[in-house]
Short mmCIF file of C-alpha atoms in Angstrom, two decimals:
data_model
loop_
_atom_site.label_atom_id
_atom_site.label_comp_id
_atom_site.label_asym_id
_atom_site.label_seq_id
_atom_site.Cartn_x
_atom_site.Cartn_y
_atom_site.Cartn_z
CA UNK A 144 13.39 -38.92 -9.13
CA UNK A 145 15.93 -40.70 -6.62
CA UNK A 146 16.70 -38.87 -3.61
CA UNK A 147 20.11 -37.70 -5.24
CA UNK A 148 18.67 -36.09 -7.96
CA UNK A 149 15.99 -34.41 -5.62
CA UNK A 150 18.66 -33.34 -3.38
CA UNK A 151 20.49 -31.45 -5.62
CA UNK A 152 17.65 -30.00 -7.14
CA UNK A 153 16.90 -28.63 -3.83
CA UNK A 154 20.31 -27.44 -3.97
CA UNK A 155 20.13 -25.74 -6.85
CA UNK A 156 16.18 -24.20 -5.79
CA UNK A 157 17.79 -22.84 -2.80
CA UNK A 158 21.02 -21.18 -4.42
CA UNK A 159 18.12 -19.74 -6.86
CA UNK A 160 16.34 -17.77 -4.29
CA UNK A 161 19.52 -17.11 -1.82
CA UNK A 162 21.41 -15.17 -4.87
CA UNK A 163 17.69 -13.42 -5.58
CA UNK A 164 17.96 -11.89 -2.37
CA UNK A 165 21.62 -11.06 -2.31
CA UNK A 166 21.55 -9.41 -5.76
CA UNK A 167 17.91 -7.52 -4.83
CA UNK A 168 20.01 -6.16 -1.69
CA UNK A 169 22.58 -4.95 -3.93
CA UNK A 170 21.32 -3.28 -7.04
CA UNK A 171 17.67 -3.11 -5.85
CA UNK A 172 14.36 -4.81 -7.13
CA UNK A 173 13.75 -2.48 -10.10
CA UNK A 174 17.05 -3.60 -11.55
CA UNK A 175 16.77 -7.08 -10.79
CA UNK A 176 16.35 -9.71 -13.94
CA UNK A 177 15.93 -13.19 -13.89
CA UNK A 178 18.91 -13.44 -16.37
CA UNK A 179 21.37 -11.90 -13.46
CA UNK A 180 20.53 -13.79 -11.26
CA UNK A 181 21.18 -16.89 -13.41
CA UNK A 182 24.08 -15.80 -14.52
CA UNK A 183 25.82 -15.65 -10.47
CA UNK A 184 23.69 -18.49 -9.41
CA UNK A 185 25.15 -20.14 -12.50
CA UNK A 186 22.15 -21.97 -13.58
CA UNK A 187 21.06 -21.68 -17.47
CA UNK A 188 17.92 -18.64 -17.69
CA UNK A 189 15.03 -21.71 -18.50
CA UNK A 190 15.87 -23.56 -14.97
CA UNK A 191 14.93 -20.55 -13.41
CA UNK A 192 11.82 -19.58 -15.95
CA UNK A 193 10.50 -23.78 -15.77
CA UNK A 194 9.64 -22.92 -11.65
CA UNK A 195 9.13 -19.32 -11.84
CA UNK A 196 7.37 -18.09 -14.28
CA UNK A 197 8.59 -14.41 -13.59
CA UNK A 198 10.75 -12.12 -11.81
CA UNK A 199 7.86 -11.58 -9.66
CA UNK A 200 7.41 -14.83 -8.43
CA UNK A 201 10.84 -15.85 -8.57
CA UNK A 202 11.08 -13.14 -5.79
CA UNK A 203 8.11 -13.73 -3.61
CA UNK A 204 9.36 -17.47 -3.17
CA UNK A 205 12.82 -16.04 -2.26
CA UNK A 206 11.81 -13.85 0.39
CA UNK A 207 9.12 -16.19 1.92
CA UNK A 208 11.78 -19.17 1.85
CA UNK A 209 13.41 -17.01 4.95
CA UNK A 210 10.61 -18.27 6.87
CA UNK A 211 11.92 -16.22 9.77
CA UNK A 212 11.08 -17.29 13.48
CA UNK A 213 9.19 -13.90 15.60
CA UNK A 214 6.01 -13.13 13.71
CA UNK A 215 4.25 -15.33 16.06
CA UNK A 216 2.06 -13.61 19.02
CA UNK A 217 3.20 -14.38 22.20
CA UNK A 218 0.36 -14.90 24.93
CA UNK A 219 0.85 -13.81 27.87
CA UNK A 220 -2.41 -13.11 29.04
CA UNK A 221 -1.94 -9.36 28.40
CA UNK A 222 -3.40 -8.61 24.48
CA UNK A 223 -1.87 -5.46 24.52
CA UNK A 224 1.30 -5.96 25.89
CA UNK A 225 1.21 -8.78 22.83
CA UNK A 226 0.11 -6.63 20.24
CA UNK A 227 2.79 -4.31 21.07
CA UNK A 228 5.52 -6.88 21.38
CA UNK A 229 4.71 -8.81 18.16
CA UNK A 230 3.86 -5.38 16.02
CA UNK A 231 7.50 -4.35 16.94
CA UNK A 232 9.10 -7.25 15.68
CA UNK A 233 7.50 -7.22 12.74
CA UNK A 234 8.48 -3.18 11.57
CA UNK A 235 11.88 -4.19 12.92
CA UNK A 236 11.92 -7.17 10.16
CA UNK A 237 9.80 -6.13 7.49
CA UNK A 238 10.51 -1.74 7.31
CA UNK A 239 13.95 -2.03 7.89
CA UNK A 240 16.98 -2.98 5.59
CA UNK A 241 17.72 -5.36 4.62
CA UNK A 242 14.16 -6.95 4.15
CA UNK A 243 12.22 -3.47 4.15
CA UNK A 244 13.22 -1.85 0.82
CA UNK A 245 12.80 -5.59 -1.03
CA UNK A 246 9.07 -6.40 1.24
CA UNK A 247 8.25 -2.56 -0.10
CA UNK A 248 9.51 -3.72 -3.70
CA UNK A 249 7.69 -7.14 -3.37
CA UNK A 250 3.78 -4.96 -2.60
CA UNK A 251 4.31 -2.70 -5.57
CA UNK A 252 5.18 -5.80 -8.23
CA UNK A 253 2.41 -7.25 -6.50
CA UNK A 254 -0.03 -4.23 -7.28
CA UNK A 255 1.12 -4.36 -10.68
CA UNK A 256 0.92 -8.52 -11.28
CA UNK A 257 -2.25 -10.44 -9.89
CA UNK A 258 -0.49 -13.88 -9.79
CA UNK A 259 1.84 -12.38 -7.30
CA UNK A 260 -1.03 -10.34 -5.19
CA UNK A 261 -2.52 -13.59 -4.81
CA UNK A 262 0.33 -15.93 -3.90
CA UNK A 263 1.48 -12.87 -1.54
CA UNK A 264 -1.86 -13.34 -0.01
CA UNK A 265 -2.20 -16.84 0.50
CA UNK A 266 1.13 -17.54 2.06
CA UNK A 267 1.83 -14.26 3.45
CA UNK A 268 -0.74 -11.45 4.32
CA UNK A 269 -3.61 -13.90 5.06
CA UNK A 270 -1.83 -15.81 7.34
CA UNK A 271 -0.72 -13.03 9.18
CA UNK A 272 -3.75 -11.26 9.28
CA UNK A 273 -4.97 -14.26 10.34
CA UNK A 274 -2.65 -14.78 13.41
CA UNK A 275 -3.55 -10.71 14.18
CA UNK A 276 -7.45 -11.97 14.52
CA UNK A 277 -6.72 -15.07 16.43
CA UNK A 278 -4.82 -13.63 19.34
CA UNK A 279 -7.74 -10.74 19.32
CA UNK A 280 -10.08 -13.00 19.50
CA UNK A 281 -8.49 -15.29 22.36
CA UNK A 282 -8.61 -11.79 24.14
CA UNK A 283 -12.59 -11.68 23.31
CA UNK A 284 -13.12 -15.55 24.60
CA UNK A 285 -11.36 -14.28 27.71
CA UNK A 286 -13.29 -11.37 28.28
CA UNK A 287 -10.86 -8.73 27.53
CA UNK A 288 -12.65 -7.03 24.71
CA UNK A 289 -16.15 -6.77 24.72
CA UNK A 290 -18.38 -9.99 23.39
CA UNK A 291 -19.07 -7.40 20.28
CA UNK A 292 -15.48 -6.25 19.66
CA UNK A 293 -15.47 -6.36 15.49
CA UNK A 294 -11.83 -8.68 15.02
CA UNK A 295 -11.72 -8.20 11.49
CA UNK A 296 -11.98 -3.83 11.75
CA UNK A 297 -9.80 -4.12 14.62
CA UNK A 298 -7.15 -6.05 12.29
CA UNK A 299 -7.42 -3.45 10.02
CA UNK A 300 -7.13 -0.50 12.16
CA UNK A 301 -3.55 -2.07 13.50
CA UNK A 302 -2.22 -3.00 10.32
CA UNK A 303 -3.42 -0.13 8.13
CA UNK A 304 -1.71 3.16 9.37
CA UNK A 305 1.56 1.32 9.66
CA UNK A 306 1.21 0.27 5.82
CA UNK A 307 0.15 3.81 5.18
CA UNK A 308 2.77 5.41 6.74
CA UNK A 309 5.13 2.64 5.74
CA UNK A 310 3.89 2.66 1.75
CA UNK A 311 1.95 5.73 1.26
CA UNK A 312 3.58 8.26 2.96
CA UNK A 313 6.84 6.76 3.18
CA UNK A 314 7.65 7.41 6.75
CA UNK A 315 9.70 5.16 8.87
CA UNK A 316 7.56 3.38 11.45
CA UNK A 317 9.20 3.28 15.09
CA UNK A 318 7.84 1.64 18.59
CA UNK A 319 6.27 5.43 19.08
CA UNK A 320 4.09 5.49 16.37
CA UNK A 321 2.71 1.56 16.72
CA UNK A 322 2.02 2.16 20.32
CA UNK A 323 0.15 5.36 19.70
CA UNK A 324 -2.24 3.13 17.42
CA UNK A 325 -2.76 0.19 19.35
CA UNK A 326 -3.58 3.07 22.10
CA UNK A 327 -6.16 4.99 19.92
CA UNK A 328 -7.35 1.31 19.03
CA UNK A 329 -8.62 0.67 22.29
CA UNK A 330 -8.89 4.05 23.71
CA UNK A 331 -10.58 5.98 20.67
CA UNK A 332 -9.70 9.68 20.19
CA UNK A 333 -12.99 11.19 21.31
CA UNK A 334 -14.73 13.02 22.54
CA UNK A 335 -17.13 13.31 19.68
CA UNK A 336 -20.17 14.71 19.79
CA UNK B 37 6.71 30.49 -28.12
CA UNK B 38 4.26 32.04 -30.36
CA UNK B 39 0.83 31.94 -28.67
CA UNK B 40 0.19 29.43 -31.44
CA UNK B 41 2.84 26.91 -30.77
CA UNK B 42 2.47 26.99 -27.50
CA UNK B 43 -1.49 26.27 -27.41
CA UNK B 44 -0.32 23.47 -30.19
CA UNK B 45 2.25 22.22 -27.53
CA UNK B 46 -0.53 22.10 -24.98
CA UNK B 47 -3.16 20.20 -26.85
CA UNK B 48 -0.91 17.56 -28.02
CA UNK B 49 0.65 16.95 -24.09
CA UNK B 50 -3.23 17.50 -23.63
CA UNK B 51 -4.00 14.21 -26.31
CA UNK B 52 -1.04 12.43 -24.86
CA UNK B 53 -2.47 12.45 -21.52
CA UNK B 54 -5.32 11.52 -22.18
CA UNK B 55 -4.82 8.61 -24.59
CA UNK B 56 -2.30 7.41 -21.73
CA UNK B 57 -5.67 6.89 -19.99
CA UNK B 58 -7.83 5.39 -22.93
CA UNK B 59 -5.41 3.09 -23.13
CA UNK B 60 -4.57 2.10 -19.77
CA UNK B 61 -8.32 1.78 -19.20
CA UNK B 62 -8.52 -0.97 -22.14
CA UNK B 63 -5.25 -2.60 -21.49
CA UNK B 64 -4.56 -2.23 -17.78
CA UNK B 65 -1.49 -0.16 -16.72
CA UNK B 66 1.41 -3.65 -16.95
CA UNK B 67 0.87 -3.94 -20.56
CA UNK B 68 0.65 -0.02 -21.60
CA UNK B 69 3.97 1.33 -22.83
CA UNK B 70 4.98 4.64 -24.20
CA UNK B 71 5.57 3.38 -27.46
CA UNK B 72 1.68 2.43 -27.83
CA UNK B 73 0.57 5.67 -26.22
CA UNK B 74 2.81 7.04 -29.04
CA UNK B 75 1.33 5.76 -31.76
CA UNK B 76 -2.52 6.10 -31.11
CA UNK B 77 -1.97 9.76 -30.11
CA UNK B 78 -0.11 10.32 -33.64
CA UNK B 79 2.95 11.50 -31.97
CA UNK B 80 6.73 10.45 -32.09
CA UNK B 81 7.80 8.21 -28.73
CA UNK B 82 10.48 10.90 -28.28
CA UNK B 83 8.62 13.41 -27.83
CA UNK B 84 6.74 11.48 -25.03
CA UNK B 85 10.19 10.82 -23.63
CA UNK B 86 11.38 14.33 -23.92
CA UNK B 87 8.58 15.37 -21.57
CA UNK B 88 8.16 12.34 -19.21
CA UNK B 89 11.62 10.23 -18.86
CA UNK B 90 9.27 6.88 -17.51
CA UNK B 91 6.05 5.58 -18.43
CA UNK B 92 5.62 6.11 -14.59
CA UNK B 93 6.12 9.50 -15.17
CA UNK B 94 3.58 9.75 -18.11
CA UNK B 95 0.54 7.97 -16.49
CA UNK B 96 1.17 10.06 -12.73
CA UNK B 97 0.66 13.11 -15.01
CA UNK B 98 -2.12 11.67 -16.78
CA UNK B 99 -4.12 10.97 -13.85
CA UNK B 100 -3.38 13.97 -12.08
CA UNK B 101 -4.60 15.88 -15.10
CA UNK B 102 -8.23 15.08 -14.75
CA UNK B 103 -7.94 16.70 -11.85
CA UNK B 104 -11.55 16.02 -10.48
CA UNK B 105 -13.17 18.13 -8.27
CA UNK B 106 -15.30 16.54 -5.01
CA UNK B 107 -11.85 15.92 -3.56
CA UNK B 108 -12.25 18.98 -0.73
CA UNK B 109 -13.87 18.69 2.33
CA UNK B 110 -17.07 20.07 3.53
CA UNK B 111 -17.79 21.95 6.83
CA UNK B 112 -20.97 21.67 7.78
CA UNK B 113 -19.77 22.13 10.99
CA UNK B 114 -20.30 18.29 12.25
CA UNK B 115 -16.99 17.08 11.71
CA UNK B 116 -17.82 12.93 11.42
CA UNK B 117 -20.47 13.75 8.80
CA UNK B 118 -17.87 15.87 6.38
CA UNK B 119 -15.36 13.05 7.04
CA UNK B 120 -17.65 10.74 6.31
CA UNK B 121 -18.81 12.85 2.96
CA UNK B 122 -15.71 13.44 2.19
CA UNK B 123 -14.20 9.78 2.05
CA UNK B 124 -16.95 8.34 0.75
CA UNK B 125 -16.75 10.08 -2.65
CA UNK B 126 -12.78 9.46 -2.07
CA UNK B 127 -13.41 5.86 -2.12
CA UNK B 128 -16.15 6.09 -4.86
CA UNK B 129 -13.61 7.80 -7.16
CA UNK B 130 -10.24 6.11 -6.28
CA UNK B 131 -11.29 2.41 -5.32
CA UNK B 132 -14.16 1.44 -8.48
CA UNK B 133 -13.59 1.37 -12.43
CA UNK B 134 -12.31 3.62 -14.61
CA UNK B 135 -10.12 5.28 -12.07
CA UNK B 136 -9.68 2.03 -9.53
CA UNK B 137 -7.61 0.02 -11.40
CA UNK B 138 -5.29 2.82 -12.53
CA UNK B 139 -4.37 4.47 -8.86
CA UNK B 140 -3.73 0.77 -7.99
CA UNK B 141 -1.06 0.56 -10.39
CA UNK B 142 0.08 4.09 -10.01
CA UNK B 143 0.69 3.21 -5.63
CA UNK B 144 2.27 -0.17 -7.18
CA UNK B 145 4.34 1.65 -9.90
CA UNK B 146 5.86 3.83 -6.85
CA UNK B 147 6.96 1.50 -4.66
CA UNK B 148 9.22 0.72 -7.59
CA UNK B 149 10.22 4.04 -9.26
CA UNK B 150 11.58 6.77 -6.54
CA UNK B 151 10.73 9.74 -8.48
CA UNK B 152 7.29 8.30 -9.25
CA UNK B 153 6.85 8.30 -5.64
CA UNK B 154 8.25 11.74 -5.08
CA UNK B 155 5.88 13.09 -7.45
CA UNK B 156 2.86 11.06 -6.54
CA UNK B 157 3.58 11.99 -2.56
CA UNK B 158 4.06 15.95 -3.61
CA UNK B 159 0.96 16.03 -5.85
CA UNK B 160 -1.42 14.20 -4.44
CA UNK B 161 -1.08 12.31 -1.19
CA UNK B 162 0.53 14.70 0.54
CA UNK B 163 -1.97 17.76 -0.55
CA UNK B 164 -4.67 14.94 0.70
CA UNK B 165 -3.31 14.14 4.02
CA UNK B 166 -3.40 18.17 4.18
CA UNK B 167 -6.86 17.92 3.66
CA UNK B 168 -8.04 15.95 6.44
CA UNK B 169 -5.47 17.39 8.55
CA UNK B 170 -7.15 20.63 8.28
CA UNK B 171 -10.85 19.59 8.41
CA UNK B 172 -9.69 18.06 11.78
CA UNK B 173 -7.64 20.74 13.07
CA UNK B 174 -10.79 23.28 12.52
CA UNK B 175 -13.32 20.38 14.84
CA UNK B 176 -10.31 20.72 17.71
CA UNK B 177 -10.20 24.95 17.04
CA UNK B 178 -14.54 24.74 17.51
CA UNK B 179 -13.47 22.35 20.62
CA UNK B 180 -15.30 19.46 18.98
CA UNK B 181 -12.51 17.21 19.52
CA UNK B 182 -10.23 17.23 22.57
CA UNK B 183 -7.53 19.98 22.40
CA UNK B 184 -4.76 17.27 22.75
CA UNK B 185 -6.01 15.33 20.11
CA UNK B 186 -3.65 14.04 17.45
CA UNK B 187 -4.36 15.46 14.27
CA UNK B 188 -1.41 13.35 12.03
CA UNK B 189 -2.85 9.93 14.28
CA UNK B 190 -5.97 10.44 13.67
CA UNK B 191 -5.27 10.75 9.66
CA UNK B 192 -3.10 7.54 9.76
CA UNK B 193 -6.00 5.86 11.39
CA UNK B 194 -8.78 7.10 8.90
CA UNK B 195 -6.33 6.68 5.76
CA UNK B 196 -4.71 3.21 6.65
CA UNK B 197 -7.21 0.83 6.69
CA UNK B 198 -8.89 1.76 3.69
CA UNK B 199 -5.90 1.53 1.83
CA UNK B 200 -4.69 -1.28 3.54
CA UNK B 201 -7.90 -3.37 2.87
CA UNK B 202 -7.58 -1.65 -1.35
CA UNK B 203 -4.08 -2.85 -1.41
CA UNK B 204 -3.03 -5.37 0.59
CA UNK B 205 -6.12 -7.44 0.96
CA UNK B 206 -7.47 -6.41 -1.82
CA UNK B 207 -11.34 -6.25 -1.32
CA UNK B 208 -13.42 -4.09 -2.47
CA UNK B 209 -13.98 -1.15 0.42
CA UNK B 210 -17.84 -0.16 1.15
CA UNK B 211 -19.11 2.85 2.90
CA UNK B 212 -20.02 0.53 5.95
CA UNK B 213 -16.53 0.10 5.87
CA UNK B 214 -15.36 3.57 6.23
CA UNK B 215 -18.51 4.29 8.62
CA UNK B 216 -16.67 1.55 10.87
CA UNK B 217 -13.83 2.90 11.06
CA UNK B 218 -14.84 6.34 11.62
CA UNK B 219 -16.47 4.88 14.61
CA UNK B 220 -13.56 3.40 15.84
CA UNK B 221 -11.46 6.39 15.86
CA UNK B 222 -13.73 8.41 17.72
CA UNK B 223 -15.23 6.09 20.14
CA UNK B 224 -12.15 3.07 20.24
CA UNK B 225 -12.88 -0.06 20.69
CA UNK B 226 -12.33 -0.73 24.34
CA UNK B 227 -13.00 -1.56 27.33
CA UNK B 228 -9.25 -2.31 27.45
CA UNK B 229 -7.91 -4.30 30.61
#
């Protein structure tokens, strides 16, 4: 392909997913069809279906192509002054609008469509979960946390409650609530007996 | 309603419901549609549709119908041994084959369909979270756990990560798992800084 060509398929790739994500901010995921969006993106139906191979994935690759700067933990030295900082950005991005009603949209299609649970894995929740673990465990090598401090349970007791309450319960998370579980993280809620 | 037609009605929404089931089980909960449930149960799709206006709808019914006991909590009076009962056969029933699968797709289908999630929350989650909020609240009345302690916290934290590790990661949870994390509410995870 010369560069031309490549450069306007580009183009074309990135009008694709921008018009996804405008149109699933209007009329919501459930409504959303591949044929709408090639209608406004004014692309024929088949350039979309040749890359994406459904609505599903068509969507995934729209949201993740925001690549948005902030999910990275800071280090300052402090693990839970990071924690907390990096925990709020994220609910502020992901459980808000406009992202927050699509990111809730794009966990049920994936619970419903393995392809997308497992793309949504690889080069979304893994990574991030990932990045969670890391900065606990610089925290570990530092002496922070004790040498046996489980990273992996940790991961999941700072991440779960917030998808619970987030997905499950539908609550909206605030600063509150993701302070009072990093707290009980660390803390525990004894005394047990 | 004669006595008759009415115990008619309720053994075909009875047959309905549970062929919704037989055939989710064999065909996984994407692929089932009311039209197929319709025709193995010898019924008319509108009269499906007269009673449940989504498959959504249909298959929250369906799997609230079974309606299996071992869902309640013991008191024994040791409150991390009835919690730990108590999820375990939570997990056992909700997070393996037949049932696994099925609540999978029912969390996925209401992150997409409002009123499934209304229903699921008022019939099932909801009455759950009740559950362990009450088992909880009677260890902090026998001053088992501290009287500040924070009942709705403490339920995020024993609720999130298992369904965050069923969900999101998507691995298979253990009863190691759920010992872990009963740990780690109770006794935290410290020292913290």
């Amino acid at each position: 392909m010369t560069d031309k060509r490549s450069a306007k398929a580009a183009g074309r790739t990135e009008a694709i997913m921008r018009t996804t994500l405008e149109l699933g901010q209007e009329i919501g995921y459930a409504k959303l069809s591949i044929e709408a969006v090639a209608a406004r993106a004014g692309v024929g139906k088949h350039t979309i279906y040749r890359r994406w191979p459904s609505k599903g994935a068509l969507f995934l690759d729209s949201l993740l192509s925001l690549n948005r700067p902030g999910l990275d933990y800071p280090d300052t030295g402090d693990v839970v002054a990071d924690l907390r900082e990096q925990i709020h950005m994220a609910i502020d991005l992901l459980d808000r609008p406009p992202l927050g009603p699509l990111y809730r949209a794009l966990i049920g299609e994936a619970l419903l469509n393995p392809q997308v649970a497992a793309a949504l894995n690889d080069h979304f929740i893994t990574p991030q979960a990932e990045m969670t673990v890391a900065r606990l465990k610089a925290a570990r090598d530092q002496g922070q946390l004790s040498p046996d401090f489980d990273l992996d349970l940790a991961m999941g007791i700072l991440s779960g409650p917030l998808y619970f309450r987030a997905l499950i319960i539908q609550e909206p998370l605030t600063h509150e609530y993701v302070d009072r579980v990093i707290e009980a993280l660390f803390a525990g809620m004894g005394p047990r007996r």
